[in-house]
mmCIF file of C-alpha atoms in Angstrom:
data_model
loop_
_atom_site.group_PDB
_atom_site.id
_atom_site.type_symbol
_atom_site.label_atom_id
_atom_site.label_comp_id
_atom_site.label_asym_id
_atom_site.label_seq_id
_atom_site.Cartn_x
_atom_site.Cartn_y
_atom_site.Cartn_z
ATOM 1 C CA UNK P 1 32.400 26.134 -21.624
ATOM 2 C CA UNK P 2 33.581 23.199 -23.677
ATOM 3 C CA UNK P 3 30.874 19.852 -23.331
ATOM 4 C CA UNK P 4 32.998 17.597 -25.151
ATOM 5 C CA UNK P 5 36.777 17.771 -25.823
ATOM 6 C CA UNK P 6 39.165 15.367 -26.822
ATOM 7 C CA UNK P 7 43.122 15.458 -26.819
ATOM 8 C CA UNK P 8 45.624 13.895 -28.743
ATOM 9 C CA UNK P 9 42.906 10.833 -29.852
ATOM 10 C CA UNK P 10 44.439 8.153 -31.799
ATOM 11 C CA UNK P 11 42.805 4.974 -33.145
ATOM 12 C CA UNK P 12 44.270 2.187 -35.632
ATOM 13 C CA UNK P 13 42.813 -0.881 -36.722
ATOM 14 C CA UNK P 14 45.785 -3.263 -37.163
ATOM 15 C CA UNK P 15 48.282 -1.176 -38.933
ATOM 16 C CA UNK P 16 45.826 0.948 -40.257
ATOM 17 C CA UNK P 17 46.098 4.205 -38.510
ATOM 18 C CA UNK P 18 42.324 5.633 -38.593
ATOM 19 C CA UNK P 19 42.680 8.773 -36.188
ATOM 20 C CA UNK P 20 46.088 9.876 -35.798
ATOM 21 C CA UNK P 21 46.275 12.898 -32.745
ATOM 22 C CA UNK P 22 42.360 14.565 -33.331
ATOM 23 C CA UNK P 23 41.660 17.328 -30.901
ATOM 24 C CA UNK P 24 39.166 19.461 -31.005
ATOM 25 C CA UNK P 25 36.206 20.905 -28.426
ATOM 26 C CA UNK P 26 32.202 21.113 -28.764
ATOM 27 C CA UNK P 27 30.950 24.432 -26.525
ATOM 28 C CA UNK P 28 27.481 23.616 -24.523
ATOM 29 C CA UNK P 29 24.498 24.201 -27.388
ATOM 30 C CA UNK P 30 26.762 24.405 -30.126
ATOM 31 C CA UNK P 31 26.825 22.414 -33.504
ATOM 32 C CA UNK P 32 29.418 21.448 -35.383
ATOM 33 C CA UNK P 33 29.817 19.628 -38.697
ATOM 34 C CA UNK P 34 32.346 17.251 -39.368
ATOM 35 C CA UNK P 35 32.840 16.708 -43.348
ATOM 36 C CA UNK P 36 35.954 15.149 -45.577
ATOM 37 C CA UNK P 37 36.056 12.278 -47.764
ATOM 38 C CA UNK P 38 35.097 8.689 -47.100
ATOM 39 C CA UNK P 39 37.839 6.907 -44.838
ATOM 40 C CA UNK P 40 38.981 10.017 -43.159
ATOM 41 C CA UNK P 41 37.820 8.545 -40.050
ATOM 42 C CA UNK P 42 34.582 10.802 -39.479
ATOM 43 C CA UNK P 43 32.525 7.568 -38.169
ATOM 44 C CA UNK P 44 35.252 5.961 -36.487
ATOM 45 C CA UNK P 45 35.605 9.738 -34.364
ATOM 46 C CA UNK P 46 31.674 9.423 -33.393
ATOM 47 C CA UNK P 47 31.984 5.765 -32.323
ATOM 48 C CA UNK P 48 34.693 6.837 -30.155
ATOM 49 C CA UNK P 49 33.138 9.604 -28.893
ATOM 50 C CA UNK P 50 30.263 6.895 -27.426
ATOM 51 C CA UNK P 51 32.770 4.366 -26.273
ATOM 52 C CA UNK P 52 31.373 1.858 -29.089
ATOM 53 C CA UNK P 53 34.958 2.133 -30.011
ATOM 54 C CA UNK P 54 37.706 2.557 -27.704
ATOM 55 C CA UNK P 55 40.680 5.023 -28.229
ATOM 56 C CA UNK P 56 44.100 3.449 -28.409
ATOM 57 C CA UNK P 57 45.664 6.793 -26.610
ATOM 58 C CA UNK P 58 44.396 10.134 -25.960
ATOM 59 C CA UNK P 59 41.611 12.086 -24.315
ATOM 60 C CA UNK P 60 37.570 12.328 -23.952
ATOM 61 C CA UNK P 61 36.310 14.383 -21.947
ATOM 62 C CA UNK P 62 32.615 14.835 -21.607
ATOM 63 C CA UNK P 63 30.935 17.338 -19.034
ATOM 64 C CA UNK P 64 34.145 17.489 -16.966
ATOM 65 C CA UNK P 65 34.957 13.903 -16.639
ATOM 66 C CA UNK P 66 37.394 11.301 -18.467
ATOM 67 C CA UNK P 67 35.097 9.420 -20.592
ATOM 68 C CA UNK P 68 36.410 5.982 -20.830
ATOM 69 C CA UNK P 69 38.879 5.417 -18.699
ATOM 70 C CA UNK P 70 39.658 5.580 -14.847
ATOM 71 C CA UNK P 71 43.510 7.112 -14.036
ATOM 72 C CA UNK P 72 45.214 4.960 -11.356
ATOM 73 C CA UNK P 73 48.342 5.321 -9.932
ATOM 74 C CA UNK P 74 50.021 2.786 -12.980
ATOM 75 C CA UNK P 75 48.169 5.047 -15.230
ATOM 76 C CA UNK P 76 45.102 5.196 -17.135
ATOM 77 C CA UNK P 77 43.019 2.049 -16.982
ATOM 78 C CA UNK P 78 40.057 1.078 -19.430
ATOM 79 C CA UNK P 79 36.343 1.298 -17.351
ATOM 80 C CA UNK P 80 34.125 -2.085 -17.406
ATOM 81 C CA UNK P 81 31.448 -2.305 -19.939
ATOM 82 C CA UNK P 82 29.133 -1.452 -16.901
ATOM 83 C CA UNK P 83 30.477 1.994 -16.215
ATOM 84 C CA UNK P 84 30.763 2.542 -19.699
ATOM 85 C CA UNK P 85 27.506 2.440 -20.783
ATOM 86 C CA UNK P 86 26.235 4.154 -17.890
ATOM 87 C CA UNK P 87 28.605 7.085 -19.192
ATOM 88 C CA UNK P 88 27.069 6.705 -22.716
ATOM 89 C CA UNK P 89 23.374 8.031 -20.924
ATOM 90 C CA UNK P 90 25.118 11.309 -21.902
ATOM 91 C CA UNK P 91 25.303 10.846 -25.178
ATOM 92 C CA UNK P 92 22.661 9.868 -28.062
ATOM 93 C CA UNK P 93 23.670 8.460 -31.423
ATOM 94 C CA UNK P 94 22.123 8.530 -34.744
ATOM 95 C CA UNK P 95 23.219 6.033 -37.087
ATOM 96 C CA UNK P 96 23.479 5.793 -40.982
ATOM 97 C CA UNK P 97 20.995 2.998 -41.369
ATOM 98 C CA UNK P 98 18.409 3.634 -38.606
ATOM 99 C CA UNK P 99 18.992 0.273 -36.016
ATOM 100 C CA UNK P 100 15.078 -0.034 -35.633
ATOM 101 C CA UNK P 101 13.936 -3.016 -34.248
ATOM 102 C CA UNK P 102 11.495 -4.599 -36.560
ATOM 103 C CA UNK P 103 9.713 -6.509 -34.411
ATOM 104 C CA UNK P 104 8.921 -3.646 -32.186
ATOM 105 C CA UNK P 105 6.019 -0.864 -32.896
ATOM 106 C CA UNK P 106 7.299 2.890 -32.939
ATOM 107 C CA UNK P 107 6.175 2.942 -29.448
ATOM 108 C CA UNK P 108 7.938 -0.006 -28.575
ATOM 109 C CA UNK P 109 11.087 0.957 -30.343
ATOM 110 C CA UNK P 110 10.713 4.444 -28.069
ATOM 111 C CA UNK P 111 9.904 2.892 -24.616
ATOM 112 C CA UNK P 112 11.462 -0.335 -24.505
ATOM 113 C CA UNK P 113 15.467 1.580 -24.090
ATOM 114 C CA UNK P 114 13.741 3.973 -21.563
ATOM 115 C CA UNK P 115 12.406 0.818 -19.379
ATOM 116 C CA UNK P 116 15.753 -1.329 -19.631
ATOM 117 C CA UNK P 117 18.590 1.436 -19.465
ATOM 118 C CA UNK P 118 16.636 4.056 -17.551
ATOM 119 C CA UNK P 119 14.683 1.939 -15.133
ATOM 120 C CA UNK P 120 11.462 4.108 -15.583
ATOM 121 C CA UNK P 121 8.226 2.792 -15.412
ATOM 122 C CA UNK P 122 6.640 1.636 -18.633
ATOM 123 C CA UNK P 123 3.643 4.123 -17.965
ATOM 124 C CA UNK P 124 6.717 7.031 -18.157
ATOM 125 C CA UNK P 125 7.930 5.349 -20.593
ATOM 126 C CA UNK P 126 5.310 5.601 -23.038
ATOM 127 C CA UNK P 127 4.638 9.812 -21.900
ATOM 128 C CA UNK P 128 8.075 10.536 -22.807
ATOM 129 C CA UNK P 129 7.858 8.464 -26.071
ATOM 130 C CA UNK P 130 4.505 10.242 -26.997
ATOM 131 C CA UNK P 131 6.194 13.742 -26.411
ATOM 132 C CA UNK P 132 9.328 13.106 -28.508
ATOM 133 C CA UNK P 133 7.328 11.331 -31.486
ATOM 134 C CA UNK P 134 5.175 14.972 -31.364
ATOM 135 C CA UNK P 135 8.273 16.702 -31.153
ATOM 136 C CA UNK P 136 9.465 14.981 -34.627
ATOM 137 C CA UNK P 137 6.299 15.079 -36.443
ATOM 138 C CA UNK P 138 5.160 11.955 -36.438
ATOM 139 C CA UNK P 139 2.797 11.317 -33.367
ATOM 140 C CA UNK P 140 0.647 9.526 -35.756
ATOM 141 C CA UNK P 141 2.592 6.873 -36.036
ATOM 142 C CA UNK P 142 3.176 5.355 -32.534
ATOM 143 C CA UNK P 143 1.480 1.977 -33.824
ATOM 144 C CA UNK P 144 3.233 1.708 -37.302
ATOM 145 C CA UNK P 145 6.356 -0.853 -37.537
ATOM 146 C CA UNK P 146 9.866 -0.001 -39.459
ATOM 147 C CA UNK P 147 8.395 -1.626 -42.580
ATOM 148 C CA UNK P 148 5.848 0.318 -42.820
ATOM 149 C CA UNK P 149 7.545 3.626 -42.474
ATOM 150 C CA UNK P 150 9.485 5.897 -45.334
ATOM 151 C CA UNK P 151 13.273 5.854 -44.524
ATOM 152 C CA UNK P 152 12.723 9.265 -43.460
ATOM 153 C CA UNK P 153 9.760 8.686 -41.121
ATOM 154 C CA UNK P 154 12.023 5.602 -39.621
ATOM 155 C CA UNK P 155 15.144 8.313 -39.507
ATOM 156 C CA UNK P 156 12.880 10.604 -37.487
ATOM 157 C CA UNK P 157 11.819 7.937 -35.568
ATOM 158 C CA UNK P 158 15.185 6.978 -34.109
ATOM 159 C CA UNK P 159 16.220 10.449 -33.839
ATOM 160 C CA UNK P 160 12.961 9.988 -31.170
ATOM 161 C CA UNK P 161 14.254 7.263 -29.712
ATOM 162 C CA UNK P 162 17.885 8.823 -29.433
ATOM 163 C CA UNK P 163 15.835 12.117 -27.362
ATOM 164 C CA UNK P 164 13.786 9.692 -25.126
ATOM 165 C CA UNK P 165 16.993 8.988 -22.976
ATOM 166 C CA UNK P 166 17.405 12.580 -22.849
ATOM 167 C CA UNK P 167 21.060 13.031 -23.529
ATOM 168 C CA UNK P 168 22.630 16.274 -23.267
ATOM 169 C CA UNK P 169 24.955 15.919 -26.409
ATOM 170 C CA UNK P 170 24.027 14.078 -29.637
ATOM 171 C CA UNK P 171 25.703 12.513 -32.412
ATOM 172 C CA UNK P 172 24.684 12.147 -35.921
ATOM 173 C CA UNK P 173 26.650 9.640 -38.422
ATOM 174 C CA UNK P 174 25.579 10.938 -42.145
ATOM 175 C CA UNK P 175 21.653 10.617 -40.899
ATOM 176 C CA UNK P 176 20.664 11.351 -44.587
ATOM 177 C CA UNK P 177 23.178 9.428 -46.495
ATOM 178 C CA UNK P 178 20.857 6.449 -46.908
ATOM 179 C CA UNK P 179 17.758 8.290 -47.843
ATOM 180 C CA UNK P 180 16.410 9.053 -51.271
ATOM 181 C CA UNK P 181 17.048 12.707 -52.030
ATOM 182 C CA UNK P 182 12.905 13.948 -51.875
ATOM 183 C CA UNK P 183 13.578 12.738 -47.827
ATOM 184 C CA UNK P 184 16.571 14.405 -46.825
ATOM 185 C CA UNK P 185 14.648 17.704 -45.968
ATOM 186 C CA UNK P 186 12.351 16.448 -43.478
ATOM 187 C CA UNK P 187 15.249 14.463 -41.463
ATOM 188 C CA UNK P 188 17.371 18.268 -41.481
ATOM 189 C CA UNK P 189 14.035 19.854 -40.185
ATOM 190 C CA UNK P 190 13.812 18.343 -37.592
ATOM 191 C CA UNK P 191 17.275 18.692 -36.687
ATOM 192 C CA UNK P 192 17.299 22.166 -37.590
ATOM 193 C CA UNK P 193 14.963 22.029 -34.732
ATOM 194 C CA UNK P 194 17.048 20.664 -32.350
ATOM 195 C CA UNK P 195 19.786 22.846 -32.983
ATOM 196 C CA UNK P 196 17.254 25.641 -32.299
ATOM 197 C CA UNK P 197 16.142 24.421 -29.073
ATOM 198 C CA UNK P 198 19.888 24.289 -27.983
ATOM 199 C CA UNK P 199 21.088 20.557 -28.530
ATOM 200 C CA UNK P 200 24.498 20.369 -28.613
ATOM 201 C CA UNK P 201 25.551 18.347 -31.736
ATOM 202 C CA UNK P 202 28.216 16.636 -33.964
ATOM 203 C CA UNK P 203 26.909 15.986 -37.559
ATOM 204 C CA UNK P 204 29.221 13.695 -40.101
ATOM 205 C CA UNK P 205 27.383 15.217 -42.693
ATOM 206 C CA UNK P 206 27.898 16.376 -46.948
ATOM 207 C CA UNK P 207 24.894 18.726 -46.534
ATOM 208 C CA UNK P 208 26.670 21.523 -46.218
ATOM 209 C CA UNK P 209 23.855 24.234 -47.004
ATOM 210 C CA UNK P 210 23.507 22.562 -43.286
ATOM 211 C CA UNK P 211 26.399 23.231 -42.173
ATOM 212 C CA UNK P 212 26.444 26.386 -43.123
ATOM 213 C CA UNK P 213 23.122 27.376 -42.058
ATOM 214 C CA UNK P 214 22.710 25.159 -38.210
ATOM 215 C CA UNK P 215 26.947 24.577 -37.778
ATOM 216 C CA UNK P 216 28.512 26.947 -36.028
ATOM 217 C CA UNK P 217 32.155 25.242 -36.737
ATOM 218 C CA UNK P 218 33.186 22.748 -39.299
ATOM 219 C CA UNK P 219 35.843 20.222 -38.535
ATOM 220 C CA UNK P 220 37.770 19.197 -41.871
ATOM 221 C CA UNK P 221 39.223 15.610 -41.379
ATOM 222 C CA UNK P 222 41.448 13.510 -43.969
ATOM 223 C CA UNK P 223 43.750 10.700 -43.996
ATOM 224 C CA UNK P 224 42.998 10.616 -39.935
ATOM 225 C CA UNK P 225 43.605 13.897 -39.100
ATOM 226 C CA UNK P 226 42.219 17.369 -38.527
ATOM 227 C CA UNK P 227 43.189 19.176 -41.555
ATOM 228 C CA UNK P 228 41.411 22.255 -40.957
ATOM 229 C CA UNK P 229 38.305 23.971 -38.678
ATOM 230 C CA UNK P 230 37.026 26.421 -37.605
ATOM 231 C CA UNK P 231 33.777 28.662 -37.906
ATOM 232 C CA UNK P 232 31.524 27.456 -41.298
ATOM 233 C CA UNK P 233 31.384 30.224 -43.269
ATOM 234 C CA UNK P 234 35.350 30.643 -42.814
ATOM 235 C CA UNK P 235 35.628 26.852 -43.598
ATOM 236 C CA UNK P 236 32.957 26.455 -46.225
ATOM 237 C CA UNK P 237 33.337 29.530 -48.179
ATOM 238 C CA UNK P 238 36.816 30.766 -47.857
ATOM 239 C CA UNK P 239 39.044 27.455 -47.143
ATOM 240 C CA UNK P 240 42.715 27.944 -46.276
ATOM 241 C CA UNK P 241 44.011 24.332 -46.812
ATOM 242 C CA UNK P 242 44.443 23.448 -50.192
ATOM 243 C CA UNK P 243 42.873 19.836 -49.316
ATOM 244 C CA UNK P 244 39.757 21.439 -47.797
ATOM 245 C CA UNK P 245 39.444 23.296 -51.285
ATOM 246 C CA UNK P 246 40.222 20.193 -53.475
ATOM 247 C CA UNK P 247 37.413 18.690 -51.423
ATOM 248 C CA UNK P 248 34.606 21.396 -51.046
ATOM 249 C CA UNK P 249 34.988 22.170 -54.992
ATOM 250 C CA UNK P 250 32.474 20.127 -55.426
ATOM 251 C CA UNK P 251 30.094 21.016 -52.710
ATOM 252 C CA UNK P 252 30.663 24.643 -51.571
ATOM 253 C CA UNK P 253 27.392 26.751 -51.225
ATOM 254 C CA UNK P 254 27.470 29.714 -53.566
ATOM 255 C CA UNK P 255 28.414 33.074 -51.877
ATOM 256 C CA UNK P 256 25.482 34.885 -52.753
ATOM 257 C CA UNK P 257 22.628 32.524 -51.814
ATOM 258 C CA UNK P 258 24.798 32.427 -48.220
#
């Protein structure tokens, strides 16, 4: 049964068209990986996915419900910023660059969403922080600030954060694009082990010895659109679309280490 689908999505910014008619559908405890060049509109598809950005015409649906928007009688209408956000619970996001606050210790980082978004009691708060920083490795660092932590360790930690609000789909926005290469592998570990555990998961990601070994699908974007997808060893190692070949020429696994 499909967690996430979305029909027909289309986003510009002025008269730049960034998605132009994306659908595709995420099964419960699935992963897919969503690769293709920069400016295909790979981000802008998260962001929409977590209302941070808001569709100019289409379809999200998330666990059975329009995400979004409300349909009236005059037609669809856009939700308040209230209603939105409580819709978002759903749905953790990993950004690019972290988002750490630096004034805040890892514990603080952890609880401090939990208490304001949640409403749990700081007490809570703090258990559930303590069991997702284990989870990730890096329990010994509850007291440590972003400064003080590898971009790795801080990666980890707000993939922590992301699990504290205990969504049942997350998104990933090229976690490992701004870490140096010798820190890549412990940021895929641990979402290795998420995938494991069942997560359900969209990864913007180049890795794609990733893709191909955690990904069930792959979803090909350029120039806004879906140009091809489908299972990952179909899309990574045998492409049909001459763009998805152009593209992967440079990153395709080899066969026999598959």
């Amino acid at each position: 049964m499909s967690l996430l689908t979305t029909r027909k999505l289309v986003k510009s910014f002025g008269d730049h068209c960034v998605l132009n008619g994306i659908d595709f559908s995420l099964e419960e405890g699935k992963v897919v990986s969503i690769m293709g060049p920069s400016g295909s509109g790979k981000s802008t598809l998260l962001r929409c996915l977590n209302l941070l950005e808001y569709a100019d015409s289409g379809e999200i649906w998330f666990d059975g419900k329009l995400s979004g928007v409300k349909l009236t009688p005059k037609g669809p209408r856009r939700l308040s910023e209230r209603a939105m956000q409580k819709q978002r619970l759903g749905i953790g996001m990993v950004f690019q660059q972290f988002n750490l606050f630096p004034h805040l210790s890892v514990m603080g980082n952890l609880s401090m969403p939990q208490v304001h978004t949640l409403g749990v009691s700081k007490a809570d708060a703090m258990a559930e922080a303590t069991r997702q920083l284990q989870r990730v490795g890096l329990a010994d660092k509850r007291d440590a600030y972003p400064a003080h932590l590898s971009g790795g360790q801080q990666q980890r930690v707000a993939i922590a954060r992301a699990l504290c609000l205990k969504p049942r789909l997350m998104l990933f926005d090229e976690p490992t694009s701004a870490l140096d290469p010798e820190l890549v592998g412990e940021v895929l570990a641990v979402m290795k082990d998420l995938a494991e555990s069942g997560m359900t998961m969209a990864v913007v990601t180049h890795e794609t010895q990733f893709a191909l070994e955690v990904g069930e699908d792959v979803v090909f974007m350029a120039d806004g659109g879906i140009v091809e997808q489908g299972p990952s060893s179909q899309v990574l190692l045998a492409p049909r679309e001459q763009r998805t070949q152009e593209f992967l020429h440079r990153f395709r696994p080899n066969k026999a280490e598959a």
